[in-house]
mmCIF file of C-alpha atoms in Angstrom:
data_model
loop_
_atom_site.group_PDB
_atom_site.id
_atom_site.type_symbol
_atom_site.label_atom_id
_atom_site.label_comp_id
_atom_site.label_asym_id
_atom_site.label_seq_id
_atom_site.Cartn_x
_atom_site.Cartn_y
_atom_site.Cartn_z
ATOM 1 C CA MET N 103 133.689 87.002 132.648
ATOM 2 C CA GLN N 104 130.175 85.609 132.104
ATOM 3 C CA LEU N 105 128.777 88.767 133.631
ATOM 4 C CA VAL N 106 130.643 90.881 131.087
ATOM 5 C CA ILE N 107 129.466 88.673 128.210
ATOM 6 C CA GLY N 108 125.878 88.817 129.523
ATOM 7 C CA ALA N 109 126.070 92.606 129.826
ATOM 8 C CA ALA N 110 127.483 92.876 126.294
ATOM 9 C CA VAL N 111 124.698 90.668 124.874
ATOM 10 C CA ALA N 112 122.050 92.697 126.750
ATOM 11 C CA ALA N 113 123.582 95.940 125.484
ATOM 12 C CA ALA N 114 123.645 94.585 121.920
ATOM 13 C CA ILE N 115 119.976 93.604 122.179
ATOM 14 C CA VAL N 116 119.072 97.072 123.479
ATOM 15 C CA VAL N 117 121.029 98.694 120.636
ATOM 16 C CA VAL N 118 119.298 96.500 118.030
ATOM 17 C CA ILE N 119 115.879 97.333 119.521
ATOM 18 C CA LEU N 120 116.718 101.064 119.531
ATOM 19 C CA ILE N 121 117.875 100.926 115.923
ATOM 20 C CA TRP N 122 114.674 99.096 114.974
ATOM 21 C CA LEU N 123 112.522 101.635 116.858
ATOM 22 C CA ILE N 124 114.276 104.567 115.215
ATOM 23 C CA GLY N 125 114.045 102.962 111.769
ATOM 24 C CA SER N 126 110.378 102.074 112.248
ATOM 25 C CA TYR N 127 109.510 105.551 113.500
ATOM 26 C CA ASN N 128 111.334 107.214 110.606
ATOM 27 C CA GLY N 129 109.609 104.889 108.130
ATOM 28 C CA LEU N 130 106.208 105.753 109.576
ATOM 29 C CA VAL N 131 106.980 109.476 109.475
ATOM 30 C CA ARG N 132 108.120 109.150 105.858
ATOM 31 C CA ARG N 133 104.885 107.339 104.906
ATOM 32 C CA ARG N 134 102.686 109.833 106.777
ATOM 33 C CA THR N 135 104.475 112.718 105.056
ATOM 34 C CA GLN N 136 103.919 111.067 101.659
ATOM 35 C CA VAL N 137 100.203 110.764 102.409
ATOM 36 C CA ASP N 138 100.011 114.403 103.507
ATOM 37 C CA ASN N 139 101.850 115.499 100.359
ATOM 38 C CA ALA N 140 99.626 113.354 98.163
ATOM 39 C CA TRP N 141 96.493 114.835 99.747
ATOM 40 C CA ALA N 142 97.869 118.325 99.167
ATOM 41 C CA GLN N 143 98.307 117.451 95.476
ATOM 42 C CA VAL N 144 94.692 116.246 95.285
ATOM 43 C CA GLU N 145 93.556 119.532 96.808
ATOM 44 C CA VAL N 146 95.680 121.535 94.360
ATOM 45 C CA GLN N 147 94.062 119.835 91.374
ATOM 46 C CA LEU N 148 90.555 120.075 92.791
ATOM 47 C CA THR N 149 91.074 123.757 93.582
ATOM 48 C CA ARG N 150 92.242 124.310 90.020
ATOM 49 C CA ARG N 151 89.104 122.566 88.814
ATOM 50 C CA HIS N 152 86.955 124.730 91.090
ATOM 51 C CA ASP N 153 88.659 127.872 89.811
ATOM 52 C CA LEU N 154 87.845 126.974 86.189
ATOM 53 C CA ILE N 155 84.164 126.406 86.792
ATOM 54 C CA PRO N 156 83.016 130.044 87.254
ATOM 55 C CA ASN N 157 84.655 130.998 83.939
ATOM 56 C CA LEU N 158 83.020 128.067 82.211
ATOM 57 C CA VAL N 159 79.605 128.916 83.674
ATOM 58 C CA GLU N 160 79.935 132.577 82.654
ATOM 59 C CA THR N 161 80.876 131.601 79.108
ATOM 60 C CA VAL N 162 77.884 129.295 78.791
ATOM 61 C CA LYS N 163 75.599 131.929 80.396
ATOM 62 C CA GLY N 164 76.394 134.289 77.570
ATOM 63 C CA TYR N 165 74.840 131.854 75.093
ATOM 64 C CA ALA N 166 72.219 130.107 77.195
ATOM 65 C CA ALA N 167 70.885 132.704 79.613
ATOM 66 C CA HIS N 168 67.589 130.850 80.172
ATOM 67 C CA GLU N 169 69.375 127.805 81.681
ATOM 68 C CA ARG N 170 69.434 129.469 85.123
ATOM 69 C CA GLU N 171 68.642 126.281 87.068
ATOM 70 C CA THR N 172 71.677 124.518 85.618
ATOM 71 C CA PHE N 173 73.970 127.433 86.485
ATOM 72 C CA ASP N 174 72.627 127.580 90.034
ATOM 73 C CA ALA N 175 73.127 123.828 90.484
ATOM 74 C CA VAL N 176 76.739 124.054 89.302
ATOM 75 C CA THR N 177 77.396 127.010 91.601
ATOM 76 C CA ARG N 178 75.863 125.232 94.614
ATOM 77 C CA ALA N 179 77.826 122.056 93.890
ATOM 78 C CA ARG N 180 81.064 124.027 93.547
ATOM 79 C CA THR N 181 80.434 125.779 96.873
ATOM 80 C CA ALA N 182 79.753 122.435 98.562
ATOM 81 C CA ALA N 183 82.934 120.949 97.071
ATOM 82 C CA LEU N 184 84.996 123.886 98.299
ATOM 83 C CA GLY N 185 83.653 123.358 101.825
ATOM 84 C CA ALA N 186 84.146 119.584 101.930
ATOM 85 C CA SER N 187 86.899 118.108 104.062
ATOM 86 C CA GLY N 188 88.400 114.656 104.259
ATOM 87 C CA PRO N 189 88.492 112.065 101.503
ATOM 88 C CA ALA N 190 84.933 110.707 101.929
ATOM 89 C CA ASP N 191 83.205 114.110 102.071
ATOM 90 C CA ARG N 192 85.410 115.438 99.302
ATOM 91 C CA ALA N 193 84.660 112.455 97.055
ATOM 92 C CA GLU N 194 80.910 112.874 97.576
ATOM 93 C CA ALA N 195 81.017 116.618 96.875
ATOM 94 C CA GLU N 196 83.227 116.159 93.806
ATOM 95 C CA ALA N 197 80.880 113.501 92.447
ATOM 96 C CA THR N 198 77.939 115.878 92.797
ATOM 97 C CA LEU N 199 79.944 118.631 91.114
ATOM 98 C CA GLY N 200 80.854 116.255 88.305
ATOM 99 C CA GLY N 201 77.186 115.477 87.757
ATOM 100 C CA THR N 202 76.284 119.144 87.489
ATOM 101 C CA LEU N 203 79.144 119.718 85.046
ATOM 102 C CA LYS N 204 77.809 116.896 82.873
ATOM 103 C CA THR N 205 74.489 118.755 82.807
ATOM 104 C CA LEU N 206 76.274 121.988 81.901
ATOM 105 C CA PHE N 207 78.045 120.301 78.993
ATOM 106 C CA ALA N 208 74.750 118.763 77.873
ATOM 107 C CA VAL N 209 73.250 122.282 77.782
ATOM 108 C CA SER N 210 76.183 123.500 75.699
ATOM 109 C CA GLU N 211 75.419 120.865 73.049
ATOM 110 C CA ALA N 212 72.262 122.765 72.144
ATOM 111 C CA TYR N 213 74.211 125.918 71.206
ATOM 112 C CA PRO N 214 76.409 125.515 68.111
ATOM 113 C CA GLU N 215 77.784 129.077 68.486
ATOM 114 C CA LEU N 216 78.929 128.232 71.994
ATOM 115 C CA LYS N 217 80.629 125.029 70.874
ATOM 116 C CA ALA N 218 82.552 127.101 68.334
ATOM 117 C CA ASN N 219 83.569 129.794 70.855
ATOM 118 C CA THR N 220 87.359 129.716 71.341
ATOM 119 C CA ASN N 221 87.115 130.756 74.991
ATOM 120 C CA PHE N 222 84.680 127.899 75.675
ATOM 121 C CA LEU N 223 86.856 125.422 73.797
ATOM 122 C CA SER N 224 89.913 126.585 75.731
ATOM 123 C CA LEU N 225 88.090 126.202 79.049
ATOM 124 C CA GLN N 226 86.908 122.714 78.050
ATOM 125 C CA GLN N 227 90.458 121.709 77.160
ATOM 126 C CA GLU N 228 91.813 123.082 80.420
ATOM 127 C CA LEU N 229 89.102 121.294 82.393
ATOM 128 C CA ALA N 230 89.865 118.009 80.607
ATOM 129 C CA THR N 231 93.566 118.392 81.453
ATOM 130 C CA THR N 232 92.708 119.217 85.051
ATOM 131 C CA GLU N 233 90.435 116.162 85.293
ATOM 132 C CA ASP N 234 93.345 113.972 84.155
ATOM 133 C CA LYS N 235 95.678 115.556 86.700
ATOM 134 C CA ALA N 236 93.096 115.195 89.471
ATOM 135 C CA ALA N 237 92.629 111.513 88.648
ATOM 136 C CA TYR N 238 96.383 110.972 88.803
ATOM 137 C CA ALA N 239 96.617 112.891 92.100
ATOM 138 C CA ARG N 240 93.836 110.763 93.613
ATOM 139 C CA GLN N 241 95.625 107.604 92.471
ATOM 140 C CA TYR N 242 98.905 108.834 93.960
ATOM 141 C CA TYR N 243 97.133 109.670 97.216
ATOM 142 C CA ASN N 244 95.548 106.226 97.407
ATOM 143 C CA ASP N 245 98.929 104.598 96.693
ATOM 144 C CA ALA N 246 100.500 106.617 99.517
ATOM 145 C CA VAL N 247 97.645 105.680 101.871
ATOM 146 C CA LEU N 248 98.103 102.034 100.913
ATOM 147 C CA GLY N 249 101.795 102.243 101.817
ATOM 148 C CA LEU N 250 101.103 103.880 105.182
ATOM 149 C CA ASN N 251 98.214 101.587 106.067
ATOM 150 C CA THR N 252 100.279 98.520 105.186
ATOM 151 C CA LYS N 253 103.200 99.743 107.277
ATOM 152 C CA VAL N 254 100.950 100.561 110.251
ATOM 153 C CA ALA N 255 99.178 97.176 110.103
ATOM 154 C CA THR N 256 102.101 94.793 109.534
ATOM 155 C CA PHE N 257 104.250 93.077 112.102
ATOM 156 C CA PRO N 258 106.441 94.186 113.812
ATOM 157 C CA THR N 259 105.611 97.867 113.178
ATOM 158 C CA VAL N 260 102.039 97.310 114.356
ATOM 159 C CA LEU N 261 103.489 96.861 117.862
ATOM 160 C CA ILE N 262 104.590 100.499 118.078
ATOM 161 C CA ALA N 263 102.548 102.396 115.468
ATOM 162 C CA GLY N 264 99.594 103.055 117.766
ATOM 163 C CA MET N 265 101.810 104.052 120.665
ATOM 164 C CA LEU N 266 103.603 106.559 118.454
ATOM 165 C CA GLY N 267 100.346 108.083 117.184
ATOM 166 C CA PHE N 268 100.261 106.515 113.728
ATOM 167 C CA GLY N 269 97.005 105.139 112.382
ATOM 168 C CA ALA N 270 95.461 104.094 109.116
ATOM 169 C CA ARG N 271 94.266 106.812 106.743
ATOM 170 C CA GLU N 272 91.115 106.918 104.646
ATOM 171 C CA PHE N 273 91.232 106.175 100.910
ATOM 172 C CA PHE N 274 89.692 108.563 98.370
ATOM 173 C CA ARG N 275 86.767 106.524 97.053
ATOM 174 C CA ALA N 276 84.110 107.427 94.540
ATOM 175 C CA PRO N 277 80.644 107.313 96.122
ATOM 176 C CA GLU N 278 78.396 104.355 95.332
ATOM 177 C CA GLY N 279 76.719 104.563 91.949
ATOM 178 C CA GLN N 280 79.045 107.146 90.434
ATOM 179 C CA SER N 281 79.776 106.496 86.799
ATOM 180 C CA GLY N 282 83.315 107.752 86.359
ATOM 181 C CA PRO N 283 84.936 110.949 85.183
ATOM 182 C CA ILE N 284 83.289 113.924 83.600
ATOM 183 C CA SER N 285 82.970 113.564 79.855
ATOM 184 C CA VAL N 286 84.445 116.652 78.250
ATOM 185 C CA ARG N 287 83.560 116.579 74.553
ATOM 186 C CA PHE N 288 84.891 118.779 71.780
#
């Protein structure tokens, strides 16, 4: 009789451990999927931003053709941002791109006809909306990374996370010395 009770207790413990393992694994997969989805949303918004830039540059070129150095800097920064991978590289490239866009908008201030151009105003509005969406996507990504990193690092999940191939992810951080979002003025 004691052997049967002992076997039943051992079986119950095994079942509880299996249920915990399955639940922990599924929770980790869910968190990893949220992070992957959040990163995809960041990339969607940044790609949208990158797609707007050539139109904006061309519009400004029509009014300020002698500002070639500014246009080249924006184009180089956009190319670098398109080629960046991972949160740290992407943040650095986006910060550089943001700086060149600030310069582009500063150039546009010198051309009243440009500031009155409906195409330019429309592009500015679309870029401002995209900047807001990108900021939200980065925040959502960082929230998802926080959830995964917390789950991976807390007991008892920490006991199995590494064995199952789950690790902490990198946050999207603005590079040192960056002064915030692009100022899009109307």
